[in-house]
Amino acid sequence: MLHSPATPVVTFDTELRTLVEDMFETMDAAPGVGLAAPQVGIPLRLFTFNYTDDNDQPWRGVAINPELWITPVPAGHADEDEDIEGCLSFPGERFPLRRAESAVLRAVTLDQQPFEIPAHGWLARIFQHEFDHLNGTLYVDRLGHPYAKEVKKITKKRSWGVPGLTWMPGVDHLED
Ligand code: ZN
């Protein structure tokens, strides 16, 4: 499922509300700065996010049926300190990946209210990472040399990449 595109949300009911509540709980327990529905086995286009930026401004919410507009990804190598990224669906690892510096997120809330967030730096990175999940792309799929090879090795060694593998944030402690 992590490598399949998710489908748009069409039914805004209590079931969706419960899913979003569960996703916030899972994201906080992991702990993570974002969580996309396919990561919890639901192939729908939504993700939650939770991040406090450098100006102490908190960004917490759910983006349903999002669109993401990004600036061009800068050329050159990813920086081992500045560009380091991780994913709850590839737990316990971090790899550097170049991302667009700025992004504009457009989505709707649980009440189907449209909203827009212009994002820079880390928040823009989080949006790009979570949006990728909705299109069946993991950040490890985007890595270049030599990280892609390392990912392959880890995947094989831990017998990942097969359907049905799960871990439980708050219980398994793979990310904290
Ligand atoms: Zn992820």
mmCIF file with all atom_site columns, C-alpha atoms and ligand atoms in Angstrom:
data_model
loop_
_atom_site.group_PDB
_atom_site.id
_atom_site.type_symbol
_atom_site.label_atom_id
_atom_site.label_alt_id
_atom_site.label_comp_id
_atom_site.label_asym_id
_atom_site.label_entity_id
_atom_site.label_seq_id
_atom_site.pdbx_PDB_ins_code
_atom_site.Cartn_x
_atom_site.Cartn_y
_atom_site.Cartn_z
_atom_site.occupancy
_atom_site.B_iso_or_equiv
_atom_site.pdbx_formal_charge
_atom_site.auth_seq_id
_atom_site.auth_comp_id
_atom_site.auth_asym_id
_atom_site.auth_atom_id
_atom_site.pdbx_PDB_model_num
ATOM   1   C  CA . MET A 1 1   ? 0.000   0.000  0.000  1.00 0.00 ? 1   MET A CA 1
ATOM   2   C  CA . LEU A 1 2   ? 2.894   2.373  0.721  1.00 0.00 ? 2   LEU A CA 1
ATOM   3   C  CA . HIS A 1 3   ? 3.786   2.210  -2.955 1.00 0.00 ? 3   HIS A CA 1
ATOM   4   C  CA . SER A 1 4   ? 0.271   2.730  -4.328 1.00 0.00 ? 4   SER A CA 1
ATOM   5   C  CA . PRO A 1 5   ? -1.391  6.105  -4.974 1.00 0.00 ? 5   PRO A CA 1
ATOM   6   C  CA . ALA A 1 6   ? -4.175  6.856  -2.478 1.00 0.00 ? 6   ALA A CA 1
ATOM   7   C  CA . THR A 1 7   ? -7.695  7.835  -3.538 1.00 0.00 ? 7   THR A CA 1
ATOM   8   C  CA . PRO A 1 8   ? -9.484  11.115 -2.730 1.00 0.00 ? 8   PRO A CA 1
ATOM   9   C  CA . VAL A 1 9   ? -11.711 11.371 0.316  1.00 0.00 ? 9   VAL A CA 1
ATOM   10  C  CA . VAL A 1 10  ? -15.371 11.645 -0.751 1.00 0.00 ? 10  VAL A CA 1
ATOM   11  C  CA . THR A 1 11  ? -17.221 10.789 2.465  1.00 0.00 ? 11  THR A CA 1
ATOM   12  C  CA . PHE A 1 12  ? -16.759 13.236 5.339  1.00 0.00 ? 12  PHE A CA 1
ATOM   13  C  CA . ASP A 1 13  ? -18.394 11.262 8.121  1.00 0.00 ? 13  ASP A CA 1
ATOM   14  C  CA . THR A 1 14  ? -17.698 10.223 11.728 1.00 0.00 ? 14  THR A CA 1
ATOM   15  C  CA . GLU A 1 15  ? -15.561 7.366  10.459 1.00 0.00 ? 15  GLU A CA 1
ATOM   16  C  CA . LEU A 1 16  ? -13.229 9.885  8.831  1.00 0.00 ? 16  LEU A CA 1
ATOM   17  C  CA . ARG A 1 17  ? -13.206 11.966 12.021 1.00 0.00 ? 17  ARG A CA 1
ATOM   18  C  CA . THR A 1 18  ? -12.224 8.877  14.035 1.00 0.00 ? 18  THR A CA 1
ATOM   19  C  CA . LEU A 1 19  ? -9.485  8.033  11.542 1.00 0.00 ? 19  LEU A CA 1
ATOM   20  C  CA . VAL A 1 20  ? -8.027  11.529 11.868 1.00 0.00 ? 20  VAL A CA 1
ATOM   21  C  CA . GLU A 1 21  ? -8.151  11.345 15.689 1.00 0.00 ? 21  GLU A CA 1
ATOM   22  C  CA . ASP A 1 22  ? -6.356  7.998  15.555 1.00 0.00 ? 22  ASP A CA 1
ATOM   23  C  CA . MET A 1 23  ? -3.748  9.425  13.183 1.00 0.00 ? 23  MET A CA 1
ATOM   24  C  CA . PHE A 1 24  ? -3.013  12.350 15.519 1.00 0.00 ? 24  PHE A CA 1
ATOM   25  C  CA . GLU A 1 25  ? -2.619  9.881  18.376 1.00 0.00 ? 25  GLU A CA 1
ATOM   26  C  CA . THR A 1 26  ? -0.309  7.632  16.355 1.00 0.00 ? 26  THR A CA 1
ATOM   27  C  CA . MET A 1 27  ? 1.760   10.575 15.065 1.00 0.00 ? 27  MET A CA 1
ATOM   28  C  CA . ASP A 1 28  ? 2.212   11.944 18.604 1.00 0.00 ? 28  ASP A CA 1
ATOM   29  C  CA . ALA A 1 29  ? 3.069   8.521  20.029 1.00 0.00 ? 29  ALA A CA 1
ATOM   30  C  CA . ALA A 1 30  ? 5.657   7.714  17.353 1.00 0.00 ? 30  ALA A CA 1
ATOM   31  C  CA . PRO A 1 31  ? 6.732   10.574 17.758 1.00 0.00 ? 31  PRO A CA 1
ATOM   32  C  CA . GLY A 1 32  ? 6.549   12.077 14.296 1.00 0.00 ? 32  GLY A CA 1
ATOM   33  C  CA . VAL A 1 33  ? 5.999   15.458 12.625 1.00 0.00 ? 33  VAL A CA 1
ATOM   34  C  CA . GLY A 1 34  ? 3.611   14.019 10.063 1.00 0.00 ? 34  GLY A CA 1
ATOM   35  C  CA . LEU A 1 35  ? 1.588   10.936 9.229  1.00 0.00 ? 35  LEU A CA 1
ATOM   36  C  CA . ALA A 1 36  ? -0.185  9.980  6.023  1.00 0.00 ? 36  ALA A CA 1
ATOM   37  C  CA . ALA A 1 37  ? -3.214  7.685  5.946  1.00 0.00 ? 37  ALA A CA 1
ATOM   38  C  CA . PRO A 1 38  ? -1.505  4.994  3.791  1.00 0.00 ? 38  PRO A CA 1
ATOM   39  C  CA . GLN A 1 39  ? 1.035   4.630  6.614  1.00 0.00 ? 39  GLN A CA 1
ATOM   40  C  CA . VAL A 1 40  ? -1.724  3.318  8.868  1.00 0.00 ? 40  VAL A CA 1
ATOM   41  C  CA . GLY A 1 41  ? -3.174  1.090  6.163  1.00 0.00 ? 41  GLY A CA 1
ATOM   42  C  CA . ILE A 1 42  ? -5.853  3.471  4.842  1.00 0.00 ? 42  ILE A CA 1
ATOM   43  C  CA . PRO A 1 43  ? -5.437  4.315  1.120  1.00 0.00 ? 43  PRO A CA 1
ATOM   44  C  CA . LEU A 1 44  ? -7.001  7.788  1.330  1.00 0.00 ? 44  LEU A CA 1
ATOM   45  C  CA . ARG A 1 45  ? -5.574  11.196 0.435  1.00 0.00 ? 45  ARG A CA 1
ATOM   46  C  CA . LEU A 1 46  ? -5.036  12.835 3.807  1.00 0.00 ? 46  LEU A CA 1
ATOM   47  C  CA . PHE A 1 47  ? -2.214  13.488 6.223  1.00 0.00 ? 47  PHE A CA 1
ATOM   48  C  CA . THR A 1 48  ? -1.725  14.998 9.665  1.00 0.00 ? 48  THR A CA 1
ATOM   49  C  CA . PHE A 1 49  ? 1.155   17.270 10.632 1.00 0.00 ? 49  PHE A CA 1
ATOM   50  C  CA . ASN A 1 50  ? 2.575   18.724 13.821 1.00 0.00 ? 50  ASN A CA 1
ATOM   51  C  CA . TYR A 1 51  ? 5.528   21.050 13.785 1.00 0.00 ? 51  TYR A CA 1
ATOM   52  C  CA . THR A 1 52  ? 6.679   24.170 15.630 1.00 0.00 ? 52  THR A CA 1
ATOM   53  C  CA . ASP A 1 53  ? 8.762   26.450 13.430 1.00 0.00 ? 53  ASP A CA 1
ATOM   54  C  CA . ASP A 1 54  ? 11.785  28.594 14.332 1.00 0.00 ? 54  ASP A CA 1
ATOM   55  C  CA . ASN A 1 55  ? 9.482   31.477 15.305 1.00 0.00 ? 55  ASN A CA 1
ATOM   56  C  CA . ASP A 1 56  ? 7.704   29.218 17.851 1.00 0.00 ? 56  ASP A CA 1
ATOM   57  C  CA . GLN A 1 57  ? 4.670   29.148 15.611 1.00 0.00 ? 57  GLN A CA 1
ATOM   58  C  CA . PRO A 1 58  ? 2.874   25.797 15.949 1.00 0.00 ? 58  PRO A CA 1
ATOM   59  C  CA . TRP A 1 59  ? 1.549   24.116 12.805 1.00 0.00 ? 59  TRP A CA 1
ATOM   60  C  CA . ARG A 1 60  ? -0.834  21.284 13.605 1.00 0.00 ? 60  ARG A CA 1
ATOM   61  C  CA . GLY A 1 61  ? -3.643  20.021 11.476 1.00 0.00 ? 61  GLY A CA 1
ATOM   62  C  CA . VAL A 1 62  ? -5.011  17.619 8.940  1.00 0.00 ? 62  VAL A CA 1
ATOM   63  C  CA . ALA A 1 63  ? -4.820  18.118 5.189  1.00 0.00 ? 63  ALA A CA 1
ATOM   64  C  CA . ILE A 1 64  ? -7.540  16.288 3.266  1.00 0.00 ? 64  ILE A CA 1
ATOM   65  C  CA . ASN A 1 65  ? -7.376  15.931 -0.532 1.00 0.00 ? 65  ASN A CA 1
ATOM   66  C  CA . PRO A 1 66  ? -4.298  18.170 -0.622 1.00 0.00 ? 66  PRO A CA 1
ATOM   67  C  CA . GLU A 1 67  ? -2.619  19.876 -3.535 1.00 0.00 ? 67  GLU A CA 1
ATOM   68  C  CA . LEU A 1 68  ? 1.007   20.898 -3.188 1.00 0.00 ? 68  LEU A CA 1
ATOM   69  C  CA . TRP A 1 69  ? 2.830   23.507 -5.217 1.00 0.00 ? 69  TRP A CA 1
ATOM   70  C  CA . ILE A 1 70  ? 6.593   23.575 -4.805 1.00 0.00 ? 70  ILE A CA 1
ATOM   71  C  CA . THR A 1 71  ? 9.531   25.679 -5.899 1.00 0.00 ? 71  THR A CA 1
ATOM   72  C  CA . PRO A 1 72  ? 12.222  23.886 -7.962 1.00 0.00 ? 72  PRO A CA 1
ATOM   73  C  CA . VAL A 1 73  ? 14.361  21.459 -5.973 1.00 0.00 ? 73  VAL A CA 1
ATOM   74  C  CA . PRO A 1 74  ? 17.864  22.984 -5.734 1.00 0.00 ? 74  PRO A CA 1
ATOM   75  C  CA . ALA A 1 75  ? 20.566  21.218 -7.696 1.00 0.00 ? 75  ALA A CA 1
ATOM   76  C  CA . GLY A 1 76  ? 23.533  19.590 -5.991 1.00 0.00 ? 76  GLY A CA 1
ATOM   77  C  CA . HIS A 1 77  ? 24.125  17.086 -3.236 1.00 0.00 ? 77  HIS A CA 1
ATOM   78  C  CA . ALA A 1 78  ? 21.964  16.747 -0.146 1.00 0.00 ? 78  ALA A CA 1
ATOM   79  C  CA . ASP A 1 79  ? 23.585  18.061 3.018  1.00 0.00 ? 79  ASP A CA 1
ATOM   80  C  CA . GLU A 1 80  ? 24.219  15.405 5.692  1.00 0.00 ? 80  GLU A CA 1
ATOM   81  C  CA . ASP A 1 81  ? 23.131  17.819 8.446  1.00 0.00 ? 81  ASP A CA 1
ATOM   82  C  CA . GLU A 1 82  ? 20.676  20.249 6.876  1.00 0.00 ? 82  GLU A CA 1
ATOM   83  C  CA . ASP A 1 83  ? 18.746  17.857 4.648  1.00 0.00 ? 83  ASP A CA 1
ATOM   84  C  CA . ILE A 1 84  ? 18.355  14.899 6.962  1.00 0.00 ? 84  ILE A CA 1
ATOM   85  C  CA . GLU A 1 85  ? 14.983  13.184 6.783  1.00 0.00 ? 85  GLU A CA 1
ATOM   86  C  CA . GLY A 1 86  ? 13.273  10.203 8.419  1.00 0.00 ? 86  GLY A CA 1
ATOM   87  C  CA . CYS A 1 87  ? 10.045  8.256  8.022  1.00 0.00 ? 87  CYS A CA 1
ATOM   88  C  CA . LEU A 1 88  ? 7.872   6.204  10.364 1.00 0.00 ? 88  LEU A CA 1
ATOM   89  C  CA . SER A 1 89  ? 7.503   3.710  7.526  1.00 0.00 ? 89  SER A CA 1
ATOM   90  C  CA . PHE A 1 90  ? 11.285  3.263  7.385  1.00 0.00 ? 90  PHE A CA 1
ATOM   91  C  CA . PRO A 1 91  ? 11.859  3.516  11.150 1.00 0.00 ? 91  PRO A CA 1
ATOM   92  C  CA . GLY A 1 92  ? 15.096  4.082  12.975 1.00 0.00 ? 92  GLY A CA 1
ATOM   93  C  CA . GLU A 1 93  ? 16.952  5.513  9.953  1.00 0.00 ? 93  GLU A CA 1
ATOM   94  C  CA . ARG A 1 94  ? 17.759  8.992  8.660  1.00 0.00 ? 94  ARG A CA 1
ATOM   95  C  CA . PHE A 1 95  ? 19.040  9.950  5.211  1.00 0.00 ? 95  PHE A CA 1
ATOM   96  C  CA . PRO A 1 96  ? 19.745  13.300 3.547  1.00 0.00 ? 96  PRO A CA 1
ATOM   97  C  CA . LEU A 1 97  ? 17.460  14.343 0.716  1.00 0.00 ? 97  LEU A CA 1
ATOM   98  C  CA . ARG A 1 98  ? 17.193  17.596 -1.213 1.00 0.00 ? 98  ARG A CA 1
ATOM   99  C  CA . ARG A 1 99  ? 13.731  19.149 -1.129 1.00 0.00 ? 99  ARG A CA 1
ATOM   100 C  CA . ALA A 1 100 ? 12.123  22.291 -2.457 1.00 0.00 ? 100 ALA A CA 1
ATOM   101 C  CA . GLU A 1 101 ? 12.713  25.224 -0.107 1.00 0.00 ? 101 GLU A CA 1
ATOM   102 C  CA . SER A 1 102 ? 9.143   26.504 -0.356 1.00 0.00 ? 102 SER A CA 1
ATOM   103 C  CA . ALA A 1 103 ? 5.732   24.982 -0.882 1.00 0.00 ? 103 ALA A CA 1
ATOM   104 C  CA . VAL A 1 104 ? 2.096   25.970 -0.818 1.00 0.00 ? 104 VAL A CA 1
ATOM   105 C  CA . LEU A 1 105 ? -0.320  23.447 0.627  1.00 0.00 ? 105 LEU A CA 1
ATOM   106 C  CA . ARG A 1 106 ? -3.979  23.624 -0.365 1.00 0.00 ? 106 ARG A CA 1
ATOM   107 C  CA . ALA A 1 107 ? -6.407  21.201 1.232  1.00 0.00 ? 107 ALA A CA 1
ATOM   108 C  CA . VAL A 1 108 ? -9.691  20.968 3.114  1.00 0.00 ? 108 VAL A CA 1
ATOM   109 C  CA . THR A 1 109 ? -10.406 20.362 6.805  1.00 0.00 ? 109 THR A CA 1
ATOM   110 C  CA . LEU A 1 110 ? -12.696 17.719 8.325  1.00 0.00 ? 110 LEU A CA 1
ATOM   111 C  CA . ASP A 1 111 ? -15.504 20.276 7.873  1.00 0.00 ? 111 ASP A CA 1
ATOM   112 C  CA . GLN A 1 112 ? -14.577 20.565 4.180  1.00 0.00 ? 112 GLN A CA 1
ATOM   113 C  CA . GLN A 1 113 ? -13.300 24.101 4.682  1.00 0.00 ? 113 GLN A CA 1
ATOM   114 C  CA . PRO A 1 114 ? -10.549 24.922 2.170  1.00 0.00 ? 114 PRO A CA 1
ATOM   115 C  CA . PHE A 1 115 ? -7.325  26.306 3.574  1.00 0.00 ? 115 PHE A CA 1
ATOM   116 C  CA . GLU A 1 116 ? -3.892  27.238 2.294  1.00 0.00 ? 116 GLU A CA 1
ATOM   117 C  CA . ILE A 1 117 ? -0.519  27.240 4.061  1.00 0.00 ? 117 ILE A CA 1
ATOM   118 C  CA . PRO A 1 118 ? 2.575   28.791 2.471  1.00 0.00 ? 118 PRO A CA 1
ATOM   119 C  CA . ALA A 1 119 ? 5.505   26.873 3.943  1.00 0.00 ? 119 ALA A CA 1
ATOM   120 C  CA . HIS A 1 120 ? 9.281   27.244 3.978  1.00 0.00 ? 120 HIS A CA 1
ATOM   121 C  CA . GLY A 1 121 ? 12.152  25.121 5.210  1.00 0.00 ? 121 GLY A CA 1
ATOM   122 C  CA . TRP A 1 122 ? 11.145  22.255 7.484  1.00 0.00 ? 122 TRP A CA 1
ATOM   123 C  CA . LEU A 1 123 ? 7.419   22.748 7.187  1.00 0.00 ? 123 LEU A CA 1
ATOM   124 C  CA . ALA A 1 124 ? 7.759   22.682 3.396  1.00 0.00 ? 124 ALA A CA 1
ATOM   125 C  CA . ARG A 1 125 ? 9.803   19.495 3.748  1.00 0.00 ? 125 ARG A CA 1
ATOM   126 C  CA . ILE A 1 126 ? 7.147   17.856 5.931  1.00 0.00 ? 126 ILE A CA 1
ATOM   127 C  CA . PHE A 1 127 ? 4.436   18.702 3.409  1.00 0.00 ? 127 PHE A CA 1
ATOM   128 C  CA . GLN A 1 128 ? 6.499   17.294 0.536  1.00 0.00 ? 128 GLN A CA 1
ATOM   129 C  CA . HIS A 1 129 ? 7.237   14.109 2.494  1.00 0.00 ? 129 HIS A CA 1
ATOM   130 C  CA . GLU A 1 130 ? 3.610   13.500 3.461  1.00 0.00 ? 130 GLU A CA 1
ATOM   131 C  CA . PHE A 1 131 ? 2.258   14.461 0.044  1.00 0.00 ? 131 PHE A CA 1
ATOM   132 C  CA . ASP A 1 132 ? 4.657   11.923 -1.485 1.00 0.00 ? 132 ASP A CA 1
ATOM   133 C  CA . HIS A 1 133 ? 3.087   9.222  0.677  1.00 0.00 ? 133 HIS A CA 1
ATOM   134 C  CA . LEU A 1 134 ? -0.281  9.903  -0.973 1.00 0.00 ? 134 LEU A CA 1
ATOM   135 C  CA . ASN A 1 135 ? 1.300   9.212  -4.350 1.00 0.00 ? 135 ASN A CA 1
ATOM   136 C  CA . GLY A 1 136 ? 2.945   5.988  -3.216 1.00 0.00 ? 136 GLY A CA 1
ATOM   137 C  CA . THR A 1 137 ? 6.427   7.460  -2.893 1.00 0.00 ? 137 THR A CA 1
ATOM   138 C  CA . LEU A 1 138 ? 8.656   7.046  0.159  1.00 0.00 ? 138 LEU A CA 1
ATOM   139 C  CA . TYR A 1 139 ? 11.522  9.452  0.760  1.00 0.00 ? 139 TYR A CA 1
ATOM   140 C  CA . VAL A 1 140 ? 13.900  6.480  0.545  1.00 0.00 ? 140 VAL A CA 1
ATOM   141 C  CA . ASP A 1 141 ? 12.680  5.969  -3.050 1.00 0.00 ? 141 ASP A CA 1
ATOM   142 C  CA . ARG A 1 142 ? 14.044  9.418  -3.877 1.00 0.00 ? 142 ARG A CA 1
ATOM   143 C  CA . LEU A 1 143 ? 17.527  8.970  -2.430 1.00 0.00 ? 143 LEU A CA 1
ATOM   144 C  CA . GLY A 1 144 ? 20.596  9.177  -4.612 1.00 0.00 ? 144 GLY A CA 1
ATOM   145 C  CA . HIS A 1 145 ? 24.006  7.586  -4.400 1.00 0.00 ? 145 HIS A CA 1
ATOM   146 C  CA . PRO A 1 146 ? 25.258  6.237  -1.977 1.00 0.00 ? 146 PRO A CA 1
ATOM   147 C  CA . TYR A 1 147 ? 22.149  6.231  0.223  1.00 0.00 ? 147 TYR A CA 1
ATOM   148 C  CA . ALA A 1 148 ? 19.916  4.295  -2.163 1.00 0.00 ? 148 ALA A CA 1
ATOM   149 C  CA . LYS A 1 149 ? 22.258  1.328  -1.935 1.00 0.00 ? 149 LYS A CA 1
ATOM   150 C  CA . GLU A 1 150 ? 22.261  1.486  1.854  1.00 0.00 ? 150 GLU A CA 1
ATOM   151 C  CA . VAL A 1 151 ? 18.461  1.512  1.873  1.00 0.00 ? 151 VAL A CA 1
ATOM   152 C  CA . LYS A 1 152 ? 18.424  -1.589 -0.297 1.00 0.00 ? 152 LYS A CA 1
ATOM   153 C  CA . LYS A 1 153 ? 20.754  -3.354 2.111  1.00 0.00 ? 153 LYS A CA 1
ATOM   154 C  CA . ILE A 1 154 ? 18.721  -2.404 5.185  1.00 0.00 ? 154 ILE A CA 1
ATOM   155 C  CA . THR A 1 155 ? 15.464  -3.380 3.493  1.00 0.00 ? 155 THR A CA 1
ATOM   156 C  CA . LYS A 1 156 ? 16.862  -6.803 2.685  1.00 0.00 ? 156 LYS A CA 1
ATOM   157 C  CA . LYS A 1 157 ? 18.503  -7.344 6.056  1.00 0.00 ? 157 LYS A CA 1
ATOM   158 C  CA . ARG A 1 158 ? 15.330  -6.518 7.979  1.00 0.00 ? 158 ARG A CA 1
ATOM   159 C  CA . SER A 1 159 ? 13.088  -8.338 5.501  1.00 0.00 ? 159 SER A CA 1
ATOM   160 C  CA . TRP A 1 160 ? 11.109  -5.158 4.838  1.00 0.00 ? 160 TRP A CA 1
ATOM   161 C  CA . GLY A 1 161 ? 9.299   -4.285 1.636  1.00 0.00 ? 161 GLY A CA 1
ATOM   162 C  CA . VAL A 1 162 ? 6.693   -7.042 1.930  1.00 0.00 ? 162 VAL A CA 1
ATOM   163 C  CA . PRO A 1 163 ? 2.980   -6.421 2.548  1.00 0.00 ? 163 PRO A CA 1
ATOM   164 C  CA . GLY A 1 164 ? 1.551   -6.540 6.064  1.00 0.00 ? 164 GLY A CA 1
ATOM   165 C  CA . LEU A 1 165 ? 4.539   -5.479 8.163  1.00 0.00 ? 165 LEU A CA 1
ATOM   166 C  CA . THR A 1 166 ? 3.555   -3.133 10.993 1.00 0.00 ? 166 THR A CA 1
ATOM   167 C  CA . TRP A 1 167 ? 4.881   -1.562 14.157 1.00 0.00 ? 167 TRP A CA 1
ATOM   168 C  CA . MET A 1 168 ? 3.044   0.131  16.995 1.00 0.00 ? 168 MET A CA 1
ATOM   169 C  CA . PRO A 1 169 ? 4.131   3.663  17.986 1.00 0.00 ? 169 PRO A CA 1
ATOM   170 C  CA . GLY A 1 170 ? 4.095   4.030  21.767 1.00 0.00 ? 170 GLY A CA 1
ATOM   171 C  CA . VAL A 1 171 ? 4.740   0.300  22.146 1.00 0.00 ? 171 VAL A CA 1
ATOM   172 C  CA . ASP A 1 172 ? 7.628   -0.635 19.867 1.00 0.00 ? 172 ASP A CA 1
ATOM   173 C  CA . HIS A 1 173 ? 9.694   2.563  20.280 1.00 0.00 ? 173 HIS A CA 1
ATOM   174 C  CA . LEU A 1 174 ? 11.413  2.385  16.890 1.00 0.00 ? 174 LEU A CA 1
ATOM   175 C  CA . GLU A 1 175 ? 11.570  6.170  16.515 1.00 0.00 ? 175 GLU A CA 1
ATOM   176 C  CA . ASP A 1 176 ? 12.040  7.657  20.002 1.00 0.00 ? 176 ASP A CA 1
HETATM 177 ZN ZN . ZN  B 2 .   ? 7.005   9.044  5.928  1.00 0.00 ? 1   ZN  B ZN 1
#
